[in-house]
PDB file of C-alpha atoms in Angstrom:
ATOM      1  CA  GLU A   1       0.000   0.000   0.000  1.00 65.00           C
ATOM      2  CA  THR A   2       1.342   3.389  -1.001  1.00 72.00           C
ATOM      3  CA  GLY A   3      -1.078   5.506   1.009  1.00 93.00           C
ATOM      4  CA  VAL A   4      -3.007   6.517  -2.102  1.00 97.00           C
ATOM      5  CA  THR A   5      -6.329   4.740  -2.573  1.00 97.00           C
ATOM      6  CA  GLN A   6      -8.339   4.709  -5.784  1.00 97.00           C
ATOM      7  CA  THR A   7     -11.892   3.497  -6.260  1.00 97.00           C
ATOM      8  CA  PRO A   8     -13.258   1.715  -8.111  1.00 97.00           C
ATOM      9  CA  ARG A   9     -10.479  -0.607  -9.302  1.00 96.00           C
ATOM     10  CA  HIS A  10     -12.439  -1.562 -12.410  1.00 97.00           C
ATOM     11  CA  LEU A  11     -15.181   0.288 -14.251  1.00 97.00           C
ATOM     12  CA  VAL A  12     -17.153  -0.550 -17.371  1.00 96.00           C
ATOM     13  CA  MET A  13     -19.358   2.221 -18.676  1.00 94.00           C
ATOM     14  CA  GLY A  14     -21.399   2.999 -21.723  1.00 92.00           C
ATOM     15  CA  MET A  15     -20.752   6.066 -23.821  1.00 91.00           C
ATOM     16  CA  THR A  16     -23.831   7.835 -22.453  1.00 90.00           C
ATOM     17  CA  ASN A  17     -23.075   7.176 -18.778  1.00 90.00           C
ATOM     18  CA  LYS A  18     -21.746   9.524 -16.159  1.00 95.00           C
ATOM     19  CA  LYS A  19     -19.368   8.146 -13.576  1.00 96.00           C
ATOM     20  CA  SER A  20     -16.707   9.410 -11.194  1.00 97.00           C
ATOM     21  CA  LEU A  21     -13.330   8.093 -10.131  1.00 98.00           C
ATOM     22  CA  LYS A  22     -12.203   8.770  -6.593  1.00 98.00           C
ATOM     23  CA  CYS A  23      -8.746   9.165  -5.134  1.00 98.00           C
ATOM     24  CA  GLU A  24      -7.803   9.643  -1.504  1.00 97.00           C
ATOM     25  CA  GLN A  25      -4.455  10.259   0.189  1.00 97.00           C
ATOM     26  CA  HIS A  26      -3.659  10.691   3.854  1.00 90.00           C
ATOM     27  CA  LEU A  27       0.030  11.309   3.441  1.00 95.00           C
ATOM     28  CA  GLY A  28      -0.236  15.027   4.061  1.00 94.00           C
ATOM     29  CA  HIS A  29       0.861  15.759   0.517  1.00 94.00           C
ATOM     30  CA  ASN A  30       0.202  19.090  -1.114  1.00 91.00           C
ATOM     31  CA  ALA A  31      -0.204  17.981  -4.721  1.00 92.00           C
ATOM     32  CA  MET A  32      -2.452  15.418  -6.382  1.00 94.00           C
ATOM     33  CA  TYR A  33      -2.431  14.245  -9.970  1.00 94.00           C
ATOM     34  CA  TRP A  34      -4.482  12.334 -12.523  1.00 96.00           C
ATOM     35  CA  TYR A  35      -2.602  10.341 -15.162  1.00 95.00           C
ATOM     36  CA  LYS A  36      -3.888   8.319 -18.093  1.00 96.00           C
ATOM     37  CA  GLN A  37      -2.005   5.200 -19.163  1.00 95.00           C
ATOM     38  CA  SER A  38      -2.968   3.697 -22.505  1.00 92.00           C
ATOM     39  CA  ALA A  39      -1.433   0.613 -24.029  1.00 86.00           C
ATOM     40  CA  LYS A  40       2.001   1.248 -25.511  1.00 75.00           C
ATOM     41  CA  LYS A  41       1.887   4.985 -24.738  1.00 83.00           C
ATOM     42  CA  PRO A  42       3.746   7.013 -22.128  1.00 86.00           C
ATOM     43  CA  LEU A  43       1.952   8.058 -19.008  1.00 91.00           C
ATOM     44  CA  GLU A  44      -0.027  11.205 -19.821  1.00 91.00           C
ATOM     45  CA  LEU A  45      -0.467  13.859 -17.154  1.00 91.00           C
ATOM     46  CA  MET A  46      -4.075  15.037 -17.214  1.00 94.00           C
ATOM     47  CA  PHE A  47      -4.535  17.330 -14.215  1.00 93.00           C
ATOM     48  CA  VAL A  48      -2.633  18.580 -11.204  1.00 92.00           C
ATOM     49  CA  TYR A  49      -3.973  20.217  -8.067  1.00 91.00           C
ATOM     50  CA  SER A  50      -1.689  21.811  -5.518  1.00 86.00           C
ATOM     51  CA  LEU A  51      -1.933  24.436  -2.814  1.00 77.00           C
ATOM     52  CA  GLU A  52      -0.723  26.969  -5.319  1.00 68.00           C
ATOM     53  CA  GLU A  53      -2.392  26.115  -8.571  1.00 78.00           C
ATOM     54  CA  ARG A  54      -4.400  23.854 -10.806  1.00 81.00           C
ATOM     55  CA  VAL A  55      -2.635  22.694 -13.935  1.00 81.00           C
ATOM     56  CA  GLU A  56      -4.415  21.202 -16.907  1.00 81.00           C
ATOM     57  CA  ASN A  57      -3.111  19.393 -19.923  1.00 83.00           C
ATOM     58  CA  ASN A  58      -4.826  21.327 -22.685  1.00 82.00           C
ATOM     59  CA  SER A  59      -5.097  18.220 -24.829  1.00 86.00           C
ATOM     60  CA  VAL A  60      -7.458  16.523 -22.349  1.00 92.00           C
ATOM     61  CA  PRO A  61     -11.055  16.577 -23.669  1.00 94.00           C
ATOM     62  CA  SER A  62     -13.738  18.392 -21.696  1.00 94.00           C
ATOM     63  CA  ARG A  63     -15.563  15.103 -21.116  1.00 95.00           C
ATOM     64  CA  PHE A  64     -13.033  14.655 -18.288  1.00 96.00           C
ATOM     65  CA  SER A  65     -13.652  17.013 -15.390  1.00 95.00           C
ATOM     66  CA  PRO A  66     -11.536  17.040 -12.212  1.00 94.00           C
ATOM     67  CA  GLU A  67     -12.628  18.123  -8.772  1.00 94.00           C
ATOM     68  CA  CYS A  68     -10.466  18.596  -5.690  1.00 93.00           C
ATOM     69  CA  PRO A  69     -12.650  19.468  -2.669  1.00 92.00           C
ATOM     70  CA  ASN A  70      -9.699  19.339  -0.247  1.00 90.00           C
ATOM     71  CA  SER A  71      -6.047  18.386  -0.175  1.00 89.00           C
ATOM     72  CA  SER A  72      -6.819  14.734   0.564  1.00 94.00           C
ATOM     73  CA  HIS A  73      -9.424  13.962  -2.074  1.00 95.00           C
ATOM     74  CA  LEU A  74      -9.470  14.112  -5.830  1.00 96.00           C
ATOM     75  CA  PHE A  75     -12.195  13.126  -8.251  1.00 97.00           C
ATOM     76  CA  LEU A  76     -12.345  12.639 -11.989  1.00 97.00           C
ATOM     77  CA  HIS A  77     -15.838  13.047 -13.384  1.00 97.00           C
ATOM     78  CA  LEU A  78     -16.506  11.241 -16.630  1.00 96.00           C
ATOM     79  CA  HIS A  79     -19.319  11.859 -19.091  1.00 94.00           C
ATOM     80  CA  THR A  80     -20.069  10.855 -22.673  1.00 94.00           C
ATOM     81  CA  LEU A  81     -16.775   9.048 -23.013  1.00 94.00           C
ATOM     82  CA  GLN A  82     -15.488   7.412 -26.173  1.00 95.00           C
ATOM     83  CA  PRO A  83     -14.061   3.879 -26.592  1.00 94.00           C
ATOM     84  CA  GLU A  84     -10.574   5.379 -27.041  1.00 94.00           C
ATOM     85  CA  ASP A  85     -10.830   6.673 -23.463  1.00 96.00           C
ATOM     86  CA  SER A  86     -10.487   3.102 -22.235  1.00 96.00           C
ATOM     87  CA  ALA A  87      -7.273   3.042 -20.233  1.00 96.00           C
ATOM     88  CA  LEU A  88      -5.748   2.742 -16.777  1.00 96.00           C
ATOM     89  CA  TYR A  89      -6.324   5.956 -14.829  1.00 97.00           C
ATOM     90  CA  LEU A  90      -3.785   6.565 -12.136  1.00 97.00           C
ATOM     91  CA  CYS A  91      -3.933   8.990  -9.251  1.00 97.00           C
ATOM     92  CA  ALA A  92      -0.773  10.155  -7.530  1.00 96.00           C
ATOM     93  CA  SER A  93       0.260  12.568  -4.813  1.00 95.00           C
ATOM     94  CA  SER A  94       3.506  14.242  -3.844  1.00 93.00           C
ATOM     95  CA  GLN A  95       4.695  16.563  -1.129  1.00 92.00           C
ATOM     96  CA  ASP A  96       5.675  19.196  -3.644  1.00 84.00           C
ATOM     97  CA  ARG A  97       6.504  19.581  -7.309  1.00 77.00           C
ATOM     98  CA  GLY A  98       9.366  17.444  -8.510  1.00 77.00           C
ATOM     99  CA  THR A  99       9.399  15.200  -5.469  1.00 87.00           C
ATOM    100  CA  GLU A 100       8.684  11.514  -5.131  1.00 91.00           C
ATOM    101  CA  ALA A 101       5.164  10.680  -6.283  1.00 93.00           C
ATOM    102  CA  PHE A 102       3.072   7.992  -4.644  1.00 95.00           C
ATOM    103  CA  PHE A 103       0.645   6.259  -6.983  1.00 96.00           C
ATOM    104  CA  GLY A 104      -2.618   4.506  -6.368  1.00 96.00           C
ATOM    105  CA  GLN A 105      -3.337   1.109  -7.900  1.00 95.00           C
ATOM    106  CA  GLY A 106      -5.344   2.669 -10.684  1.00 96.00           C
ATOM    107  CA  THR A 107      -8.830   2.329 -12.132  1.00 97.00           C
ATOM    108  CA  ARG A 108      -9.077   0.141 -15.222  1.00 96.00           C
ATOM    109  CA  LEU A 109     -11.746   1.882 -17.307  1.00 97.00           C
ATOM    110  CA  THR A 110     -13.462   0.252 -20.246  1.00 96.00           C
ATOM    111  CA  VAL A 111     -15.862   2.290 -22.374  1.00 95.00           C
ATOM    112  CA  VAL A 112     -18.299   0.211 -24.402  1.00 94.00           C
TER     113      VAL A 112
ATOM    114  CA  SER B   1       8.103  14.235 -29.140  1.00 38.00           C
ATOM    115  CA  GLN B   2       8.709  12.722 -25.739  1.00 44.00           C
ATOM    116  CA  GLN B   3      10.905  14.239 -23.098  1.00 59.00           C
ATOM    117  CA  GLY B   4      11.995  10.885 -21.730  1.00 68.00           C
ATOM    118  CA  GLU B   5      12.632   7.876 -23.901  1.00 79.00           C
ATOM    119  CA  GLU B   6      13.776   4.555 -22.523  1.00 83.00           C
ATOM    120  CA  ASP B   7      15.995   2.082 -24.249  1.00 85.00           C
ATOM    121  CA  PRO B   8      15.606  -0.801 -24.803  1.00 91.00           C
ATOM    122  CA  GLN B   9      11.851  -1.126 -25.064  1.00 90.00           C
ATOM    123  CA  ALA B  10      12.091  -4.692 -23.767  1.00 94.00           C
ATOM    124  CA  LEU B  11      14.801  -6.720 -22.066  1.00 95.00           C
ATOM    125  CA  SER B  12      14.895 -10.402 -21.188  1.00 97.00           C
ATOM    126  CA  ILE B  13      17.640 -11.764 -18.916  1.00 97.00           C
ATOM    127  CA  GLN B  14      18.393 -14.711 -16.668  1.00 97.00           C
ATOM    128  CA  GLU B  15      18.088 -14.476 -12.914  1.00 97.00           C
ATOM    129  CA  GLY B  16      21.394 -13.347 -11.411  1.00 97.00           C
ATOM    130  CA  GLU B  17      22.389 -11.229 -14.401  1.00 98.00           C
ATOM    131  CA  ASN B  18      22.539  -7.458 -14.365  1.00 98.00           C
ATOM    132  CA  ALA B  19      19.963  -5.363 -16.202  1.00 97.00           C
ATOM    133  CA  THR B  20      20.730  -1.947 -17.625  1.00 97.00           C
ATOM    134  CA  MET B  21      18.096   0.454 -18.885  1.00 96.00           C
ATOM    135  CA  ASN B  22      18.736   3.843 -20.424  1.00 96.00           C
ATOM    136  CA  CYS B  23      16.743   7.036 -20.584  1.00 95.00           C
ATOM    137  CA  SER B  24      17.330  10.024 -22.830  1.00 94.00           C
ATOM    138  CA  TYR B  25      15.637  13.389 -22.569  1.00 92.00           C
ATOM    139  CA  LYS B  26      15.599  16.616 -24.511  1.00 90.00           C
ATOM    140  CA  THR B  27      15.397  19.658 -22.236  1.00 88.00           C
ATOM    141  CA  SER B  28      17.239  20.747 -19.112  1.00 90.00           C
ATOM    142  CA  ILE B  29      15.953  19.158 -15.946  1.00 91.00           C
ATOM    143  CA  ASN B  30      15.827  19.696 -12.203  1.00 90.00           C
ATOM    144  CA  ASN B  31      15.778  16.015 -11.451  1.00 92.00           C
ATOM    145  CA  LEU B  32      15.145  12.598 -12.951  1.00 94.00           C
ATOM    146  CA  GLN B  33      13.265   9.797 -11.282  1.00 95.00           C
ATOM    147  CA  TRP B  34      12.923   6.087 -11.964  1.00 96.00           C
ATOM    148  CA  TYR B  35       9.716   4.204 -11.287  1.00 96.00           C
ATOM    149  CA  ARG B  36       8.708   0.585 -11.506  1.00 97.00           C
ATOM    150  CA  GLN B  37       5.291  -0.786 -12.475  1.00 95.00           C
ATOM    151  CA  ASN B  38       4.062  -4.327 -12.108  1.00 93.00           C
ATOM    152  CA  SER B  39       1.552  -5.341 -14.738  1.00 87.00           C
ATOM    153  CA  GLY B  40      -1.571  -3.167 -14.669  1.00 80.00           C
ATOM    154  CA  ARG B  41      -0.842  -1.649 -11.269  1.00 87.00           C
ATOM    155  CA  GLY B  42       0.347   1.650  -9.883  1.00 90.00           C
ATOM    156  CA  LEU B  43       3.885   2.939 -10.203  1.00 94.00           C
ATOM    157  CA  VAL B  44       6.359   2.642  -7.369  1.00 96.00           C
ATOM    158  CA  HIS B  45       9.097   5.217  -6.932  1.00 96.00           C
ATOM    159  CA  LEU B  46      12.609   3.756  -6.986  1.00 97.00           C
ATOM    160  CA  ILE B  47      15.089   6.596  -6.908  1.00 97.00           C
ATOM    161  CA  LEU B  48      15.439  10.322  -7.588  1.00 95.00           C
ATOM    162  CA  ILE B  49      18.650  11.889  -8.846  1.00 96.00           C
ATOM    163  CA  ARG B  50      19.106  15.653  -8.965  1.00 94.00           C
ATOM    164  CA  SER B  51      20.689  17.493 -11.847  1.00 94.00           C
ATOM    165  CA  ASN B  52      23.824  18.219  -9.796  1.00 95.00           C
ATOM    166  CA  GLU B  53      24.322  14.542  -8.930  1.00 97.00           C
ATOM    167  CA  ARG B  54      26.100  12.036 -11.131  1.00 97.00           C
ATOM    168  CA  GLU B  55      25.422   8.732  -9.434  1.00 98.00           C
ATOM    169  CA  LYS B  56      23.134   7.347  -6.789  1.00 97.00           C
ATOM    170  CA  HIS B  57      22.717   3.927  -5.181  1.00 97.00           C
ATOM    171  CA  SER B  58      19.830   2.229  -3.452  1.00 96.00           C
ATOM    172  CA  GLY B  59      20.254  -1.439  -2.583  1.00 97.00           C
ATOM    173  CA  ARG B  60      20.738  -3.327  -5.864  1.00 98.00           C
ATOM    174  CA  LEU B  61      19.930  -0.221  -7.893  1.00 98.00           C
ATOM    175  CA  ARG B  62      22.474   2.158  -9.340  1.00 98.00           C
ATOM    176  CA  VAL B  63      21.437   5.256 -11.271  1.00 98.00           C
ATOM    177  CA  THR B  64      23.724   7.522 -13.230  1.00 98.00           C
ATOM    178  CA  LEU B  65      22.976  10.892 -14.760  1.00 97.00           C
ATOM    179  CA  ASP B  66      24.924  12.614 -17.516  1.00 97.00           C
ATOM    180  CA  THR B  67      23.426  16.055 -18.043  1.00 95.00           C
ATOM    181  CA  SER B  68      25.836  16.842 -20.878  1.00 96.00           C
ATOM    182  CA  LYS B  69      24.428  13.908 -22.842  1.00 95.00           C
ATOM    183  CA  LYS B  70      20.941  14.324 -21.405  1.00 95.00           C
ATOM    184  CA  SER B  71      20.830  10.694 -20.435  1.00 96.00           C
ATOM    185  CA  SER B  72      20.452   8.448 -17.425  1.00 96.00           C
ATOM    186  CA  SER B  73      20.869   4.756 -16.800  1.00 97.00           C
ATOM    187  CA  LEU B  74      19.350   2.386 -14.275  1.00 97.00           C
ATOM    188  CA  LEU B  75      21.345  -0.701 -13.357  1.00 98.00           C
ATOM    189  CA  ILE B  76      19.760  -3.540 -11.432  1.00 98.00           C
ATOM    190  CA  THR B  77      22.406  -5.949 -10.172  1.00 98.00           C
ATOM    191  CA  ALA B  78      21.902  -9.640  -9.445  1.00 98.00           C
ATOM    192  CA  SER B  79      18.395  -9.552 -10.867  1.00 98.00           C
ATOM    193  CA  ARG B  80      15.606 -11.694  -9.478  1.00 97.00           C
ATOM    194  CA  ALA B  81      12.413 -13.010 -11.032  1.00 97.00           C
ATOM    195  CA  ALA B  82      10.536 -10.552  -8.802  1.00 96.00           C
ATOM    196  CA  ASP B  83      12.245  -7.680 -10.662  1.00 97.00           C
ATOM    197  CA  THR B  84      10.093  -8.490 -13.696  1.00 97.00           C
ATOM    198  CA  ALA B  85       8.187  -5.260 -14.349  1.00 97.00           C
ATOM    199  CA  SER B  86       8.162  -2.132 -16.494  1.00 95.00           C
ATOM    200  CA  TYR B  87      10.599   0.609 -15.593  1.00 96.00           C
ATOM    201  CA  PHE B  88       9.990   4.270 -16.377  1.00 95.00           C
ATOM    202  CA  CYS B  89      12.100   7.364 -16.174  1.00 95.00           C
ATOM    203  CA  ALA B  90      10.417  10.648 -15.353  1.00 94.00           C
ATOM    204  CA  THR B  91      11.966  14.055 -15.826  1.00 91.00           C
ATOM    205  CA  GLU B  92      11.201  17.280 -14.026  1.00 85.00           C
ATOM    206  CA  PRO B  93      11.877  20.090 -16.520  1.00 81.00           C
ATOM    207  CA  TYR B  94      14.045  22.994 -15.386  1.00 77.00           C
ATOM    208  CA  THR B  95      11.223  25.379 -16.240  1.00 73.00           C
ATOM    209  CA  GLY B  96       9.387  24.036 -13.233  1.00 64.00           C
ATOM    210  CA  GLY B  97       5.681  23.728 -12.757  1.00 66.00           C
ATOM    211  CA  PHE B  98       4.011  20.402 -12.397  1.00 69.00           C
ATOM    212  CA  LYS B  99       5.259  19.035 -15.660  1.00 77.00           C
ATOM    213  CA  THR B 100       6.897  15.733 -14.766  1.00 84.00           C
ATOM    214  CA  ILE B 101       7.101  13.772 -18.005  1.00 87.00           C
ATOM    215  CA  PHE B 102       7.277  10.000 -18.187  1.00 90.00           C
ATOM    216  CA  GLY B 103       8.877   7.929 -20.897  1.00 89.00           C
ATOM    217  CA  ALA B 104       7.267   4.905 -22.536  1.00 88.00           C
ATOM    218  CA  GLY B 105       9.182   2.491 -20.318  1.00 92.00           C
ATOM    219  CA  THR B 106      11.361  -0.593 -20.577  1.00 94.00           C
ATOM    220  CA  ARG B 107       9.721  -3.955 -20.003  1.00 95.00           C
ATOM    221  CA  LEU B 108      12.098  -6.197 -18.085  1.00 97.00           C
ATOM    222  CA  PHE B 109      11.575  -9.943 -17.903  1.00 97.00           C
ATOM    223  CA  VAL B 110      13.798 -11.923 -15.573  1.00 97.00           C
ATOM    224  CA  LYS B 111      13.736 -15.650 -16.165  1.00 96.00           C
ATOM    225  CA  ALA B 112      14.112 -17.942 -13.171  1.00 92.00           C
TER     226      ALA B 112
END
């Protein structure tokens, strides 16, 4: 266990569904991240939340919407996804930028 | 183009042998990190080396950094079957911000 918990571990959703991924860390870290990992592609940073700022990857479609209600919780809201959005979604946290990141086990998302 | 690119893409060795993986990057960095990922799971941080460091050790791991060549290597000595995993380098660009960039990874298979 890394101290970062993601739920659910697996999710199958239709293209018209709305679902949310949840991430929780109790490590006292100041930054939380969402990454997308597709087959045979590098890890893609989607969103970052820190005490100082929110950073978005401008290439991420608007059908992905992050929410960070406090420093311990991070959500990724999903709506009208496409089959190509099927991937492993990883949450991570770190004390500060450029420091060791702790990853959750990921949510394996399949869009049908 | 990617900031971090690992080489080789895949490596198969016998238990007890050493495994060397390389990472090249394009822009100046603050630090470089190596992570390990077991199939379909979260990433685990292995080691962080700062731009002013040339070599770092952690147990059976040895990391080198050559900023003049913009490259790093990860050496795993006396490999074990349990070392079978994908290994990723991640670079923290000098420009700062939350822009850690991961490479596509090297898949290591250690045969017992």
